[in-house]
Structure formats: C-alpha cells, structure tokens
Short mmCIF file of C-alpha atoms in Angstrom, two decimals:
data_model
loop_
_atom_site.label_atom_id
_atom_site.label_comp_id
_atom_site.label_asym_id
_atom_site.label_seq_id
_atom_site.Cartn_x
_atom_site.Cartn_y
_atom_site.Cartn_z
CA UNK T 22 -29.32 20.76 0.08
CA UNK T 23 -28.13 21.25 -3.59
CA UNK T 24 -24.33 20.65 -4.05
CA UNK T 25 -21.98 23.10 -6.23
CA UNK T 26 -23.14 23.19 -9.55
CA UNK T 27 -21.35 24.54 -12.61
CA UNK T 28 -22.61 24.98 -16.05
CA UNK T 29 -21.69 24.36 -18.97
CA UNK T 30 -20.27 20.51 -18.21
CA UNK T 31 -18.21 20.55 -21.12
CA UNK T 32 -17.20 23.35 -23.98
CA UNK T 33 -15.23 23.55 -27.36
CA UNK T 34 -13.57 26.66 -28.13
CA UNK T 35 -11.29 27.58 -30.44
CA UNK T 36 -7.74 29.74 -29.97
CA UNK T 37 -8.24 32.83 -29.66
CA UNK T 38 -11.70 33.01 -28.55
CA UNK T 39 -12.73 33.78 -24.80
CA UNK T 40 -15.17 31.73 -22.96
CA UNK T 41 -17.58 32.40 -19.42
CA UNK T 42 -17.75 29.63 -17.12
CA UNK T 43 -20.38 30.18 -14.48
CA UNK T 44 -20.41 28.30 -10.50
CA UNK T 45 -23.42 28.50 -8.02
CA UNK T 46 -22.41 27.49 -4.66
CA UNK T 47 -24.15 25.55 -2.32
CA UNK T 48 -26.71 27.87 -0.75
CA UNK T 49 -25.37 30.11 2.27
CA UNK T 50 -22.05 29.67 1.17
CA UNK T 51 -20.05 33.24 0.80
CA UNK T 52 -16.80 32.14 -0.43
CA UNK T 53 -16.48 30.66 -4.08
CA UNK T 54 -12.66 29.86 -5.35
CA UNK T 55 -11.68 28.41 -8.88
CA UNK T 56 -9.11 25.77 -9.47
CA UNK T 57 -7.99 24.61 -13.22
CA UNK T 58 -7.26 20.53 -13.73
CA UNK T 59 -4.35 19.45 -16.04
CA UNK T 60 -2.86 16.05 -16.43
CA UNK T 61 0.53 17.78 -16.22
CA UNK T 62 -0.11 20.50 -13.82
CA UNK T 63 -2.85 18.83 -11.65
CA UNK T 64 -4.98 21.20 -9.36
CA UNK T 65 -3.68 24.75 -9.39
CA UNK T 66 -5.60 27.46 -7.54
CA UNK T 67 -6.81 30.31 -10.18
CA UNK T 68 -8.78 33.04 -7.52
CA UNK T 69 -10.99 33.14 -4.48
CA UNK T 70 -13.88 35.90 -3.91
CA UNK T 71 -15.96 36.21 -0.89
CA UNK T 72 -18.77 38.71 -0.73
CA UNK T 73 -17.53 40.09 -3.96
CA UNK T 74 -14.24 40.53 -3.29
CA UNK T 75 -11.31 38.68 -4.51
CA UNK T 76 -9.36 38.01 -1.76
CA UNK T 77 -6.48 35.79 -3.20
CA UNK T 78 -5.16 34.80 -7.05
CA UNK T 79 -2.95 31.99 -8.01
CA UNK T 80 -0.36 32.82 -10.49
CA UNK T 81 -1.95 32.54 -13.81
CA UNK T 82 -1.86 35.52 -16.37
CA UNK T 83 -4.50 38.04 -16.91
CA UNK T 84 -6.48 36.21 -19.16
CA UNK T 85 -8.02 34.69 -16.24
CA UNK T 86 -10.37 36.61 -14.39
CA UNK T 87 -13.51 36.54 -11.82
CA UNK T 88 -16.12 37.98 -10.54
CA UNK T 89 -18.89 37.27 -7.79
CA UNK T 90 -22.82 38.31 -7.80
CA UNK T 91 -24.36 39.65 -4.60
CA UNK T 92 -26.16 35.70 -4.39
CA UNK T 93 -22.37 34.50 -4.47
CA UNK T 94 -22.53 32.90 -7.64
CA UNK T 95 -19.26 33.37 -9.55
CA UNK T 96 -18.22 33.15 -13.22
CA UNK T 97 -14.55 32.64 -14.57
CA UNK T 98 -13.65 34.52 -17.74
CA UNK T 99 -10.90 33.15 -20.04
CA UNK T 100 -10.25 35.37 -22.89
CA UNK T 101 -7.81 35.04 -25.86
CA UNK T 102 -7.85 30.95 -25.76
CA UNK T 103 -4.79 29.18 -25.81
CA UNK T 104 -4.19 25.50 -26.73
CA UNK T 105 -2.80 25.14 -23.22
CA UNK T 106 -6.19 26.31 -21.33
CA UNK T 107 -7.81 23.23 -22.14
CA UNK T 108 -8.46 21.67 -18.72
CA UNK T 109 -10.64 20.69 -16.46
CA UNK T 110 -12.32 23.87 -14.41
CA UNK T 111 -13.67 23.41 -10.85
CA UNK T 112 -15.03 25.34 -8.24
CA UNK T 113 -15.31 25.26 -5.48
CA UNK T 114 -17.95 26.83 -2.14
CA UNK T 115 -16.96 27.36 1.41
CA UNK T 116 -19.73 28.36 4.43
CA UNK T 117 -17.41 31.13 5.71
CA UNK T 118 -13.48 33.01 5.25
CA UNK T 119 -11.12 31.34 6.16
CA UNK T 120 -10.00 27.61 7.02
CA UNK T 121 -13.39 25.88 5.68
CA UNK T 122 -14.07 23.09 4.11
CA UNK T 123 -14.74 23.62 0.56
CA UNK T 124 -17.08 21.27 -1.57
CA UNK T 125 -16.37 21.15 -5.18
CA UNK T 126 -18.76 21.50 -8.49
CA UNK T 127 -18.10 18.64 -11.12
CA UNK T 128 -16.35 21.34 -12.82
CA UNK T 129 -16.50 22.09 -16.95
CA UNK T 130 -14.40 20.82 -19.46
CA UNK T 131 -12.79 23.15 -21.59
CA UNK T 132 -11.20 21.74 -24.55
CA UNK T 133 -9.69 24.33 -27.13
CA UNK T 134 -8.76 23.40 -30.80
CA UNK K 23 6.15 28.70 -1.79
CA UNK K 24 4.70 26.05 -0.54
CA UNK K 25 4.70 22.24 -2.04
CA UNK K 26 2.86 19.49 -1.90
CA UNK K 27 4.64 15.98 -3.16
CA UNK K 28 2.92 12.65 -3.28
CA UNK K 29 3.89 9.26 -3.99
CA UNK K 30 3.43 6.80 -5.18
CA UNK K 31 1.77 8.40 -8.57
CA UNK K 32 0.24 5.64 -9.58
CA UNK K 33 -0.94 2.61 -7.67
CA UNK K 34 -2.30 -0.57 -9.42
CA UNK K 35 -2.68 -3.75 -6.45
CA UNK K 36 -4.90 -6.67 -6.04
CA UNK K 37 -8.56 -6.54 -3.64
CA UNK K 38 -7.74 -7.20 -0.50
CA UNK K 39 -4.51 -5.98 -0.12
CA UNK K 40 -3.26 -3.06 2.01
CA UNK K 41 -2.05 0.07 0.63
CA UNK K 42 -0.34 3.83 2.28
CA UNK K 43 -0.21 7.21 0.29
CA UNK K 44 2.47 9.75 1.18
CA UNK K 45 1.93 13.80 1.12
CA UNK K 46 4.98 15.63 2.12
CA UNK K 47 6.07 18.82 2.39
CA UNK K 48 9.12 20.78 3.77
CA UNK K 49 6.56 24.08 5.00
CA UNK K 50 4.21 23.62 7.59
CA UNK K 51 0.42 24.11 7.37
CA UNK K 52 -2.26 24.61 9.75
CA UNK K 53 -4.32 21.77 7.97
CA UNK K 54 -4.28 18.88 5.67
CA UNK K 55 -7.65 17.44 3.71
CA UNK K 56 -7.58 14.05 1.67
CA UNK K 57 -9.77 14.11 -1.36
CA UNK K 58 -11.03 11.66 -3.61
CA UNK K 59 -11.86 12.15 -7.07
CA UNK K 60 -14.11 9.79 -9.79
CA UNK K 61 -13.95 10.36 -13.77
CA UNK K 62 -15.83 13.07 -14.52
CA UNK K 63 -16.61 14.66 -11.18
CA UNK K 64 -15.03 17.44 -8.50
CA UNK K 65 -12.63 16.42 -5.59
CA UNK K 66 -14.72 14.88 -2.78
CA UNK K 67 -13.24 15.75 0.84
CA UNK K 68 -12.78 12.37 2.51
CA UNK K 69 -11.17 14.05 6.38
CA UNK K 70 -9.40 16.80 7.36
CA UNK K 71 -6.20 16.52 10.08
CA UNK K 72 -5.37 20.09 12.05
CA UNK K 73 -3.66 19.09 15.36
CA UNK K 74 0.42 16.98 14.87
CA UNK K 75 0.24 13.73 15.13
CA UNK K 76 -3.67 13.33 15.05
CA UNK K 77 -5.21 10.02 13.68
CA UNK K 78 -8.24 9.97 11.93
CA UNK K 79 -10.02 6.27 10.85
CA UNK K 80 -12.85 6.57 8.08
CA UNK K 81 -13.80 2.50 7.70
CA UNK K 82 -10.52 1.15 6.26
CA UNK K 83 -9.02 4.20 5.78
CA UNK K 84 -6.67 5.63 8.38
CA UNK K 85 -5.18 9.11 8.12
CA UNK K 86 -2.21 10.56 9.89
CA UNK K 87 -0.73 14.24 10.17
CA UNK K 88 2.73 13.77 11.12
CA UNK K 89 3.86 15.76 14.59
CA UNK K 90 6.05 18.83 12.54
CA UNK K 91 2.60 19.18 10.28
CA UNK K 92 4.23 18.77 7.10
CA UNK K 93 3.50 15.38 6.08
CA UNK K 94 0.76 13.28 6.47
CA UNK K 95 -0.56 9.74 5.01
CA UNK K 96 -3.44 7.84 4.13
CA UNK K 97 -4.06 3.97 4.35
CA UNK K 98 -6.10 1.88 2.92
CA UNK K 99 -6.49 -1.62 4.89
CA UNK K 100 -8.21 -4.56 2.61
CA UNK K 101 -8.50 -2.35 -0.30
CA UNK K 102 -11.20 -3.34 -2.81
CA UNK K 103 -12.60 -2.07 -6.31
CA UNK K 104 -14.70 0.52 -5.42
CA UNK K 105 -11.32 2.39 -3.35
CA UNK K 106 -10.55 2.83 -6.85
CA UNK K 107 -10.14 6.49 -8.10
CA UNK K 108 -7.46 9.69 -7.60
CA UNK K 109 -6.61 10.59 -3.91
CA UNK K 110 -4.95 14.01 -3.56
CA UNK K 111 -3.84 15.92 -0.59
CA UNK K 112 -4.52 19.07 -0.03
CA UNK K 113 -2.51 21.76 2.51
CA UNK K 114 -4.17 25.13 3.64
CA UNK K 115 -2.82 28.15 1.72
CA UNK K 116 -5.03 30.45 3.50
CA UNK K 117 -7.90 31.87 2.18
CA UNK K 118 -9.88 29.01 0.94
CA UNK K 119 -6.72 28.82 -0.96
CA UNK K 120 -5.95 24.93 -1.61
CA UNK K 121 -2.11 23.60 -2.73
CA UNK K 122 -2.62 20.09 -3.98
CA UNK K 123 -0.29 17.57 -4.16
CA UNK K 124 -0.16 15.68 -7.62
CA UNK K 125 -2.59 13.03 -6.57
CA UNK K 126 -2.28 9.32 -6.30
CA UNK K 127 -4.27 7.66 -9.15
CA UNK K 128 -5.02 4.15 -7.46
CA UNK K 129 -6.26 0.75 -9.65
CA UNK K 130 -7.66 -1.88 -7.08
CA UNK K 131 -8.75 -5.21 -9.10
CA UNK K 132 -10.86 -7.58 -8.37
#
C-alpha cells in the first residue's frame, strides 16, 4: 500500500506571494491533518479535515487555510508569504475520526526569500 | 492548553551505551505515541501507550506511560548508530490533533 505522499518536496517563494501545497493520503484513509516544522517552534498542528470537513485548527492566522476533495486528498494554502513561513510542511492520514494512528508524508519544504 | 516538554534536547553518547528520553506534561491525555524522524522525511510512529503505567518493548527500546498519564519515557538499551535521528513525543489533542513535545535530537557514534 502507497504511504502519504506530498508534492512538491521542496519550493522557493518569495514574500508576499501565496503558495498550494497538495497531500494524498494513504488509500482508505478519511482524515488528513497538516502540521508545520520549525527549528524554533518544532511540530505545531495547522488543521484537520475529515470527509471534507475541518474539524479542528491550530492557532495560526488566516493565511493558512485547507481544504479536502471527495478522494480525501487535501491541499494547504499559504497566501501573503512571510519570511517566518519557511518550514517544513507535513501531513499527515488517519484510517478513521478520532484517536488513530496517523502516518506522515515526507512533507515539502517551503523556503521563502 | 496542553504541553508537551522533553529532555534532554540534544543527546550525543557512544555505541553501546544506554540512553532514557523524558516527555512530561502537567495535563493528562488519553494517549502518548513516540516518533522517530530521519533528515528529510515525516515523523515515523515507533508505539503508542493508552492504559497508566503500561510498558511497551520494541527490540532495545522500552517505553513507559507513567500511572497519572502525563509523562512517559523511552529507552534505548545498547544504543548504536543507526538509533540515530529526532525522537518526539506526541500526546492526543483529540481529533487527529497531535501536541508534540520539542523532540530529542540523539547522535549515537560509532
């Protein structure tokens, strides 16, 4: 079975610009949630949709947003690019709601000059 | 709002010696997961503790949610090179929600 796959693996942007990160989950899974990586911050939990539906959001501002196909494959939108987005973007698929385990994507590398 | 601390940070030892990783918290949560992550890749779930006071072994690794649920530990017996890496812990925040801790980035030379 395929893992989590995310595309693109890395991506230069520069401020001000917005960018579209895209995450298939593992097939069958319904729940996809996004996490950004920082060397200061570490892992901090952006959003989670299942079937659609956001269902919980971290504490990051507007710029960030989701969305989720009917084949659960997500994207993450970042728009209006600040030095401080560069990071590390992961996601991550779960089989069901609730307390699953989640398997993450190698994630994309935003870097923003 | 619930925390996750970890410690040590960073972790640089010798093959062959033994090693522990702390996660603590002052909230409870309904379940801990270890990860491990490489350069360059995702967080890959090594176990995941639900019940106080459970004990999980994986090989040399041995993982332990303390009785209250708010801590729990990970250790490495006979560590060698390829144990090298970041471990994190991870606490439920419902939802498929995860809170990490800050992750122990661990050096074991040969």
């Amino acid at each position: 079975k395929a893992g989590v796959t995310q595309t693109p693996r890395y991506l230069i942007k520069t401020r001000g610009q917005q960018v579209t990160l895209s995450c298939s989950p593992i097939s069958g899974h319904r729940s996809v949630s996004w996490y950004q990586q920082t060397p200061g911050q570490g892992l901090q939990f952006l959003f989670e949709y299942f079937s659609e539906t956001q269902r919980n959001k971290g504490n990051f501002p507007g710029r960030f947003s989701g969305r989720q196909f009917s084949n659960s494959r997500s994207e993450m939108n970042v728009s209006t690019l600040e030095l401080g987005d560069s990071a590390l973007y992961l996601c991550a698929s779960s089989l069901d709601q609730g307390s699953d385990t989640q398997y993450f994507g190698p994630g994309t590398r935003l870097t923003v000059l | 709002t619930q925390l996750l601390e970890q410690s040590p940070q960073f972790l640089s030892i010798q093959e062959g010696e033994n090693l522990t990783v702390y996660c603590n918290s002052s909230s409870v949560f309904s379940s801990l997961q270890w990860y491990r992550q490489e350069p360059g890749e995702g967080p890959v779930l090594l176990v995941t503790v639900v019940t106080g006071g459970e004990v999980k072994k994986l090989k040399r690794l041995t993982f332990q949610f303390g009785d209250a649920r708010k801590d729990s530990s990970l250790h490495i017996t006979a560590a060698q090179p390829g144990d090298t890496g970041l471990y994190l812990c991870a606490g439920d925040g419902g939802y498929n929600k995860l809170i990490f801790g800050a992750g122990t980035r661990l050096a074991v030379h040969p």
